[in-house]
GROMACS .gro file of C-alpha atoms in nm:
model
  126
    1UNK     CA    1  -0.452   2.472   0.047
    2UNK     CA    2  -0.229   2.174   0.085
    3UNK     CA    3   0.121   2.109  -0.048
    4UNK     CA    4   0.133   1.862  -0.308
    5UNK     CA    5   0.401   1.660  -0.117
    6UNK     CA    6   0.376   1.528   0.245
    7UNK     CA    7   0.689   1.405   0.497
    8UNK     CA    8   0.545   1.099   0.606
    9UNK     CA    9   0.699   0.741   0.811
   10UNK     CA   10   0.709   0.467   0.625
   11UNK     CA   11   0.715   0.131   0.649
   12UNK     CA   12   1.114  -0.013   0.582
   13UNK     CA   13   1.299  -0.338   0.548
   14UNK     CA   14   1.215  -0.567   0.832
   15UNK     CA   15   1.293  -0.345   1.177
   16UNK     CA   16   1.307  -0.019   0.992
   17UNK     CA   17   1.087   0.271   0.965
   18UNK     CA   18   1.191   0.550   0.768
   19UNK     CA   19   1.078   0.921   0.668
   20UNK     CA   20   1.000   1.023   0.317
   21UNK     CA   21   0.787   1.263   0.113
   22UNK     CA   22   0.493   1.138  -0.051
   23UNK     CA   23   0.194   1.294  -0.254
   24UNK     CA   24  -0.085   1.446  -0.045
   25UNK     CA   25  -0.367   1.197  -0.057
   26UNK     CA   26  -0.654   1.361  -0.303
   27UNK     CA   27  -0.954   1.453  -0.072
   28UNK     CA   28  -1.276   1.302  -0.212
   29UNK     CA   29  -1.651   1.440  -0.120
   30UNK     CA   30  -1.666   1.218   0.187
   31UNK     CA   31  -1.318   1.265   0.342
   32UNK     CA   32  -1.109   1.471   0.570
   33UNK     CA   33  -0.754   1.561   0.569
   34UNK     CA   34  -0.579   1.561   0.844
   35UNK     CA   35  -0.229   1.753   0.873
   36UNK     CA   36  -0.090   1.559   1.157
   37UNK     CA   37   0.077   1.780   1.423
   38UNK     CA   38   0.165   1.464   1.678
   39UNK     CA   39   0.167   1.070   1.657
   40UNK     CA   40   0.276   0.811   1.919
   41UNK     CA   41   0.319   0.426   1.879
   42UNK     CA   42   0.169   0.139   1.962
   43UNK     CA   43   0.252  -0.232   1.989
   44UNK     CA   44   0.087  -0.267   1.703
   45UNK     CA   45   0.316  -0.032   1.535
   46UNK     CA   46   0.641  -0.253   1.636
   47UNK     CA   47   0.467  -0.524   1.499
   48UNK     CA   48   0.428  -0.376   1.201
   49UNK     CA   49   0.759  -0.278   1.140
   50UNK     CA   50   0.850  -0.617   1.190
   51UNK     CA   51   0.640  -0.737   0.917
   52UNK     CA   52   0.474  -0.987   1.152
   53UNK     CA   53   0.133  -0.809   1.188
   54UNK     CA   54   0.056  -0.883   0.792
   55UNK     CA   55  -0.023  -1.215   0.652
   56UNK     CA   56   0.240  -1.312   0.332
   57UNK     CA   57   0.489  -1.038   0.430
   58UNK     CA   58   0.207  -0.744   0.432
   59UNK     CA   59   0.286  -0.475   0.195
   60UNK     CA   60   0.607  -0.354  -0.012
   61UNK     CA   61   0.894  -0.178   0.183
   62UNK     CA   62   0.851   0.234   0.136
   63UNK     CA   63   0.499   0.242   0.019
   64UNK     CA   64   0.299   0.186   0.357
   65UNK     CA   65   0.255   0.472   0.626
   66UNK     CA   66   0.175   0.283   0.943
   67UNK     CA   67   0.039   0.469   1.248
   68UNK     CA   68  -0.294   0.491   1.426
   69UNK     CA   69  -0.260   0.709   1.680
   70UNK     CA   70  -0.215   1.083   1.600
   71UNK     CA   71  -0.353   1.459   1.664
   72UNK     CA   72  -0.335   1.755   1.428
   73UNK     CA   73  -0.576   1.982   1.226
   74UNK     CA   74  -0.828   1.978   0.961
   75UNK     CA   75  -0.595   2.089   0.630
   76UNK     CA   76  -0.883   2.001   0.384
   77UNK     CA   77  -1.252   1.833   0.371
   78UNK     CA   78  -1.447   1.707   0.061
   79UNK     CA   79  -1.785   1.899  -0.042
   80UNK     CA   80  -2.066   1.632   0.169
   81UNK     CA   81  -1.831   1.695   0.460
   82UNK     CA   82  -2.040   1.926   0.750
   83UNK     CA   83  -1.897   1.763   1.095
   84UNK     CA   84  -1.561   1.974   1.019
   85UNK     CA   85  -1.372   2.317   0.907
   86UNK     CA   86  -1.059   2.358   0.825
   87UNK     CA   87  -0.862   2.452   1.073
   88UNK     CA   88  -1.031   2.230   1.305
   89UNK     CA   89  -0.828   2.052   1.560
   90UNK     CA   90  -0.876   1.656   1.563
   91UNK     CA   91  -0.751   1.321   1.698
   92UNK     CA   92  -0.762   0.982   1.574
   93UNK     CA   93  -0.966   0.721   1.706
   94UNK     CA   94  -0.857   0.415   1.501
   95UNK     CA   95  -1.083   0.137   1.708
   96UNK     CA   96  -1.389   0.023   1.553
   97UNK     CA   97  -1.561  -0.327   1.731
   98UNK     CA   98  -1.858  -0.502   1.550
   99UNK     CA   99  -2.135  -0.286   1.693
  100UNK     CA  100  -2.317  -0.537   1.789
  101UNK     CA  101  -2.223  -0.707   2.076
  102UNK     CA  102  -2.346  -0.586   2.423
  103UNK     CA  103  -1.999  -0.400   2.502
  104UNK     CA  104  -2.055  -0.248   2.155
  105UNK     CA  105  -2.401  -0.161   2.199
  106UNK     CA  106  -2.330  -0.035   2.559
  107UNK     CA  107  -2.065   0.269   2.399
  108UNK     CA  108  -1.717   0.053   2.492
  109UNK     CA  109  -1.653  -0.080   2.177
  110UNK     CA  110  -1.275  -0.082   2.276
  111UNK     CA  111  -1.361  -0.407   2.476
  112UNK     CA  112  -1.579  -0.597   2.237
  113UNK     CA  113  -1.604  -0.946   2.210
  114UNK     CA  114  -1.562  -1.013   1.873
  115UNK     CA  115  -1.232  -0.825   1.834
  116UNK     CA  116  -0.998  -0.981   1.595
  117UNK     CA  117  -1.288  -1.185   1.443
  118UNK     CA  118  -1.221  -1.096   1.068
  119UNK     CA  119  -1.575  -1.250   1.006
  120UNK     CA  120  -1.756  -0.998   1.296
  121UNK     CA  121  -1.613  -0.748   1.083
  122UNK     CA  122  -1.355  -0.606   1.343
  123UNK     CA  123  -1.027  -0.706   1.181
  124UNK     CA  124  -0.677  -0.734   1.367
  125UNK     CA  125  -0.652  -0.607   1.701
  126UNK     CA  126  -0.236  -0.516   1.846
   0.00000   0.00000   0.00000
């Protein structure tokens, strides 16, 4: 069972990133709790922590846990979960590219053509 509070990085003042403890996030039937063991950063990240990467200033200063890129183990999943266990050993893969195009269709969604087309569905890209 999971602690009720978490140490996580959060998002500071402009430049800043700063550790803190937070609630657990509640686990609902379709999700999976990850306890993460390791993270790295991105360019995205910096950019983040800049409070460039967000439109209007992005959101408030100690409430946002930025980070994409981590590894650690399954601490809790919800009851239509079946792909995972607890205890299960995971990484994040935090790209996602409008499944349609042919990279998309062809498995490298990583390199699709629509990335950072908010309308294609596919968001930002760092």
């Amino acid at each position: 069972m999971p602690s009720e509070t978490m140490l996580a990085a959060v998002l500071g003042e402009p430049g800043t990133i700063a550790t803190t403890r937070l609630p657990v996030p509640e686990v609902g039937p379709d999700d999976v709790l990850v306890r993460v063991r390791r993270a790295s950063l991105c360019g995205s990240d910096l950019k983040i922590r800049s409070h460039k990467f967000f439109g209007g200033g992005g959101p408030p200063a100690e409430n946002f846990v930025p980070g994409h890129e981590y590894a650690g183990v399954v601490a809790a999943v919800g009851g239509n979960v079946d792909e995972f266990s607890v205890g299960d050993r995971v990484v994040a893969e935090a790209h996602r590219g409008c499944m349609r195009c042919v990279n998309c269709l062809a498995g490298s969604y990583t390199d699709c053509l629509n990335s950072g087309k908010r309308e294609r569905g596919t968001g930002r890209r760092g």
